[in-house]
Short mmCIF file of C-alpha atoms and ligand atoms in Angstrom, two decimals:
data_model
loop_
_atom_site.label_atom_id
_atom_site.label_comp_id
_atom_site.label_asym_id
_atom_site.label_seq_id
_atom_site.Cartn_x
_atom_site.Cartn_y
_atom_site.Cartn_z
CA MET A 1 8.55 18.78 -26.80
CA ARG A 2 6.89 19.24 -23.44
CA LYS A 3 8.92 20.09 -20.37
CA ILE A 4 8.56 18.47 -16.98
CA VAL A 5 10.78 18.58 -13.89
CA PHE A 6 11.69 15.37 -12.05
CA ALA A 7 12.67 16.20 -8.47
CA THR A 8 15.84 14.13 -8.46
CA ASN A 9 19.48 14.54 -9.38
CA ASN A 10 19.99 10.77 -9.40
CA GLN A 11 21.27 9.90 -12.89
CA HIS A 12 20.11 6.29 -12.71
CA LYS A 13 16.51 7.36 -12.01
CA LEU A 14 16.66 10.05 -14.70
CA ASP A 15 17.75 7.51 -17.33
CA GLU A 16 15.02 5.10 -16.33
CA VAL A 17 12.28 7.72 -16.42
CA ARG A 18 13.56 9.30 -19.64
CA ALA A 19 13.32 5.91 -21.36
CA ALA A 20 9.79 5.33 -20.03
CA LEU A 21 8.41 8.76 -20.98
CA GLY A 22 9.85 8.80 -24.49
CA GLU A 23 10.98 11.54 -26.84
CA GLU A 24 7.95 13.76 -26.42
CA TRP A 25 9.09 14.89 -22.98
CA THR A 26 12.12 16.95 -21.99
CA LEU A 27 13.01 15.96 -18.47
CA LEU A 28 14.55 18.72 -16.35
CA THR A 29 16.33 18.28 -13.03
CA PRO A 30 16.11 20.64 -10.03
CA ARG A 31 19.67 21.74 -10.89
CA ASP A 32 18.52 22.68 -14.42
CA CYS A 33 16.05 25.03 -12.69
CA GLY A 34 18.67 26.58 -10.40
CA ILE A 35 17.63 24.55 -7.35
CA THR A 36 20.84 23.26 -5.80
CA GLU A 37 19.83 22.86 -2.15
CA GLU A 38 18.62 19.54 -0.77
CA ILE A 39 14.85 19.29 -1.17
CA PRO A 40 13.22 18.60 2.21
CA GLU A 41 11.41 15.30 2.79
CA THR A 42 10.13 15.28 6.35
CA SER A 43 6.84 13.41 6.03
CA ASP A 44 6.19 10.06 7.71
CA THR A 45 4.68 8.54 4.56
CA LEU A 46 6.03 7.87 1.07
CA GLU A 47 3.12 9.76 -0.48
CA GLY A 48 3.73 12.73 1.82
CA ASN A 49 7.40 12.91 0.92
CA ALA A 50 6.74 12.61 -2.81
CA LEU A 51 4.16 15.39 -2.61
CA GLN A 52 6.39 17.58 -0.44
CA LYS A 53 9.20 17.35 -2.99
CA ALA A 54 6.91 18.01 -5.96
CA GLN A 55 5.34 21.00 -4.19
CA TYR A 56 8.79 22.38 -3.43
CA ILE A 57 9.69 22.34 -7.13
CA TYR A 58 6.30 23.66 -8.23
CA SER A 59 6.35 26.57 -5.78
CA ARG A 60 9.77 27.68 -7.03
CA THR A 61 9.40 27.10 -10.76
CA GLY A 62 5.66 26.98 -11.54
CA LEU A 63 6.54 24.15 -13.94
CA ASP A 64 4.81 20.79 -14.25
CA CYS A 65 6.80 18.39 -12.10
CA PHE A 66 6.84 15.11 -10.25
CA ALA A 67 8.73 13.44 -7.41
CA ASP A 68 9.07 9.90 -6.11
CA ASP A 69 9.73 8.20 -2.81
CA THR A 70 10.41 4.52 -2.18
CA GLY A 71 10.47 2.26 0.83
CA LEU A 72 11.02 -1.39 1.63
CA GLU A 73 8.11 -2.66 3.75
CA VAL A 74 8.82 -5.85 5.70
CA GLU A 75 5.78 -7.69 7.03
CA ALA A 76 7.38 -9.12 10.19
CA LEU A 77 8.74 -5.66 11.09
CA GLY A 78 5.35 -3.96 10.86
CA GLY A 79 6.22 -2.27 7.56
CA ALA A 80 9.72 -1.07 8.60
CA PRO A 81 12.06 0.26 7.38
CA GLY A 82 9.40 1.83 5.07
CA VAL A 83 9.74 5.57 4.74
CA HIS A 84 13.02 5.34 6.72
CA SER A 85 14.65 2.90 4.26
CA ALA A 86 17.46 5.24 3.21
CA ARG A 87 18.48 6.00 6.80
CA TYR A 88 17.58 2.74 8.53
CA ALA A 89 20.97 2.08 10.17
CA THR A 90 22.71 5.46 9.98
CA ASP A 91 22.07 8.97 8.75
CA ASP A 92 24.36 8.69 5.75
CA HIS A 93 22.60 6.35 3.29
CA ASP A 94 24.93 3.45 4.03
CA PHE A 95 23.50 0.59 1.92
CA ALA A 96 25.68 -2.12 3.51
CA ALA A 97 24.86 -1.01 7.05
CA ASN A 98 21.12 -0.82 6.25
CA THR A 99 21.14 -4.33 4.80
CA ALA A 100 23.13 -5.73 7.72
CA LEU A 101 20.69 -4.20 10.22
CA LEU A 102 17.73 -5.61 8.30
CA LEU A 103 19.21 -9.13 8.33
CA ARG A 104 19.98 -8.80 12.05
CA ASN A 105 16.42 -7.73 12.81
CA LEU A 106 15.10 -10.73 10.87
CA GLU A 107 17.42 -13.29 12.47
CA GLY A 108 15.37 -16.41 13.29
CA VAL A 109 12.21 -14.84 11.79
CA VAL A 110 10.29 -17.29 9.59
CA ASN A 111 8.01 -14.78 7.84
CA ARG A 112 10.32 -12.96 5.41
CA ARG A 113 7.60 -11.41 3.22
CA ALA A 114 8.38 -7.88 2.05
CA ARG A 115 7.59 -5.46 -0.71
CA PHE A 116 9.15 -2.42 -2.29
CA ARG A 117 6.69 0.41 -2.79
CA THR A 118 7.16 3.62 -4.81
CA ALA A 119 4.86 6.62 -4.64
CA ILE A 120 4.99 9.28 -7.35
CA ALA A 121 3.31 12.68 -6.96
CA LEU A 122 2.71 14.60 -10.18
CA ILE A 123 1.68 18.26 -10.28
CA MET A 124 0.39 19.12 -13.70
CA ASN A 125 -1.43 22.37 -14.40
CA GLY A 126 -1.67 22.74 -10.62
CA VAL A 127 -3.45 19.38 -10.22
CA VAL A 128 -1.90 16.64 -8.09
CA SER A 129 -2.12 12.99 -9.14
CA MET A 130 -0.60 10.12 -7.20
CA PHE A 131 0.76 6.90 -8.69
CA GLU A 132 2.02 3.76 -7.01
CA GLY A 133 4.10 0.74 -7.96
CA CYS A 134 4.82 -2.33 -5.81
CA VAL A 135 6.77 -5.54 -6.09
CA SER A 136 6.40 -8.33 -3.52
CA GLY A 137 8.95 -10.91 -2.53
CA VAL A 138 11.05 -12.17 0.37
CA ILE A 139 14.13 -11.06 2.28
CA THR A 140 16.82 -13.70 1.82
CA GLU A 141 18.96 -15.06 4.68
CA ALA A 142 22.15 -13.56 3.20
CA PRO A 143 23.12 -11.09 0.45
CA SER A 144 23.62 -12.42 -3.12
CA GLY A 145 24.63 -10.59 -6.28
CA GLU A 146 26.66 -7.54 -7.20
CA GLY A 147 24.19 -5.47 -9.26
CA GLY A 148 21.68 -2.80 -8.30
CA PHE A 149 21.85 -0.82 -5.07
CA GLY A 150 20.28 -0.50 -1.63
CA TYR A 151 18.53 -3.64 -0.44
CA ASP A 152 18.78 -5.38 -3.85
CA PRO A 153 21.17 -8.15 -2.66
CA VAL A 154 18.66 -9.38 -0.05
CA PHE A 155 15.36 -8.95 -1.97
CA ARG A 156 14.11 -11.85 -4.06
CA PRO A 157 10.95 -10.96 -6.01
CA ASP A 158 8.12 -13.52 -6.23
CA GLY A 159 8.42 -15.86 -9.20
CA PHE A 160 12.22 -15.61 -9.37
CA ASP A 161 15.04 -17.61 -7.84
CA ARG A 162 17.45 -14.66 -7.90
CA THR A 163 17.72 -11.42 -5.95
CA PHE A 164 17.36 -8.02 -7.63
CA ALA A 165 21.16 -7.72 -7.38
CA GLN A 166 21.50 -10.86 -9.55
CA MET A 167 19.31 -9.45 -12.34
CA SER A 168 20.23 -7.20 -15.25
CA ARG A 169 19.04 -3.61 -14.98
CA GLU A 170 16.45 -4.20 -17.74
CA GLU A 171 15.14 -7.34 -16.06
CA LYS A 172 14.75 -5.53 -12.74
CA ASN A 173 13.19 -2.38 -14.24
CA ALA A 174 10.53 -4.46 -16.00
CA ILE A 175 9.09 -5.74 -12.71
CA SER A 176 10.33 -3.26 -10.10
CA HIS A 177 8.25 -0.98 -7.89
CA ARG A 178 9.74 2.14 -9.50
CA GLY A 179 9.42 0.66 -13.01
CA ARG A 180 5.74 -0.01 -12.38
CA ALA A 181 5.04 3.41 -10.84
CA VAL A 182 6.84 5.13 -13.71
CA ALA A 183 4.84 3.06 -16.22
CA GLU A 184 1.63 4.32 -14.57
CA LEU A 185 2.90 7.89 -14.80
CA ALA A 186 3.94 7.42 -18.43
CA ARG A 187 0.50 6.02 -19.31
CA PHE A 188 -1.11 9.00 -17.64
CA LEU A 189 1.10 11.48 -19.48
CA SER A 190 0.57 9.81 -22.84
CA ASP A 191 -2.45 10.96 -24.79
CA ASP A 192 -4.33 7.73 -24.25
CA GLY A 193 -3.79 7.73 -20.48
CA PRO A 194 -6.65 8.20 -18.01
CA GLN A 195 -7.47 11.73 -16.88
CA PRO A 196 -8.21 12.74 -13.29
CA VAL A 197 -11.88 12.12 -12.68
CA ALA A 198 -12.55 14.26 -9.62
CA ILE A 199 -11.02 17.08 -7.67
CA ARG A 200 -10.80 16.32 -4.00
CA GLU A 201 -9.25 19.27 -2.31
CA VAL A 202 -7.82 22.68 -3.03
CA GLN A 203 -4.90 24.17 -1.16
CA ASN A 204 -3.01 27.40 -1.40
CA GLY A 205 0.55 26.46 -2.12
CA PRO A 206 3.56 28.67 -1.47
CA ASP A 207 3.47 31.92 -3.47
CA ASN A 208 -0.32 31.58 -3.35
CA LYS A 209 -0.32 29.15 -6.24
CA LYS A 210 -3.43 27.01 -6.12
CA ILE A 211 -2.79 23.28 -5.84
CA PHE A 212 -5.62 20.88 -6.63
CA PHE A 213 -5.73 17.26 -5.56
CA SER A 214 -7.21 14.80 -7.99
CA VAL A 215 -8.41 11.36 -7.00
CA LYS A 216 -5.77 8.67 -6.94
CA MET A 217 -5.41 7.11 -10.37
CA LYS A 218 -5.59 3.32 -10.50
CA ARG A 219 -6.11 1.04 -13.45
P1 LIG B 1 14.44 6.62 -2.80
O1 LIG B 1 13.19 7.22 -2.28
O2 LIG B 1 14.32 6.13 -4.20
O3 LIG B 1 15.65 7.47 -2.56
O4 LIG B 1 14.69 5.28 -1.95
C1 LIG B 1 14.88 5.30 -0.56
C2 LIG B 1 15.71 4.10 -0.14
O5 LIG B 1 15.00 2.88 -0.45
C3 LIG B 1 17.05 3.96 -0.86
O6 LIG B 1 18.07 4.67 -0.20
C4 LIG B 1 17.30 2.48 -0.81
O7 LIG B 1 17.85 2.11 0.42
C5 LIG B 1 15.91 1.89 -0.91
N1 LIG B 1 15.57 1.58 -2.31
C6 LIG B 1 14.83 2.32 -3.16
N2 LIG B 1 14.72 1.72 -4.35
C7 LIG B 1 15.42 0.56 -4.25
C8 LIG B 1 15.69 -0.49 -5.17
O8 LIG B 1 15.27 -0.50 -6.33
N3 LIG B 1 16.44 -1.51 -4.69
C9 LIG B 1 16.93 -1.54 -3.43
N4 LIG B 1 16.72 -0.58 -2.54
C10 LIG B 1 15.96 0.47 -2.95
#
């Protein structure tokens, strides 16, 4: 079994990623590695935050690791709330308040196109690879459904007549931004996945560990 650290303590995400990676991988959490403090995410991009979190883990453990960051990007709002999705309305991750603010900001707006986007940064053998997953859809006029979390009650993915909150967890995971990004990561980590084809940049990480940036992997 190979060990890898996922920079989250969110059980729902851990279950989803564990299922996608399969038995070959032992998934560790920051807590398993003695990291109990909140991992900083101060970048103004999803990719920046994912990389910042992965680098934090790597610099303290030296273990292969990855981190994710997700945002809801609404066309008519110029991509907002985007990287600020968790704290759109208040500082305390209030899903209901975030959703209410989003609906208020879209009152009377005809273009309701939006997408969820997840960035994953992987550091493996000191090499960084980035993965992305997106799902496009529309913001509904009012919340529907009890399932999921966050903006799920107001996001209806293209090709469906239900919101994410009206879908089963399996149904959502199969088409979701995070599901797709994790599938890319899983493909990469499996033996038949693509390997990084070029090294773009070298940085000295904390503790003088070298961190290499590979080109972004896309299939
Ligand atoms: P995180 O980076 O996964 O913590 O996501 C940041 C924020 O985006 C969350 O606090 C939610 O508000 C929102 N979000 C992320 N994933 C989802 C999802 O699958 N459904 C609805 N909202 C989500």
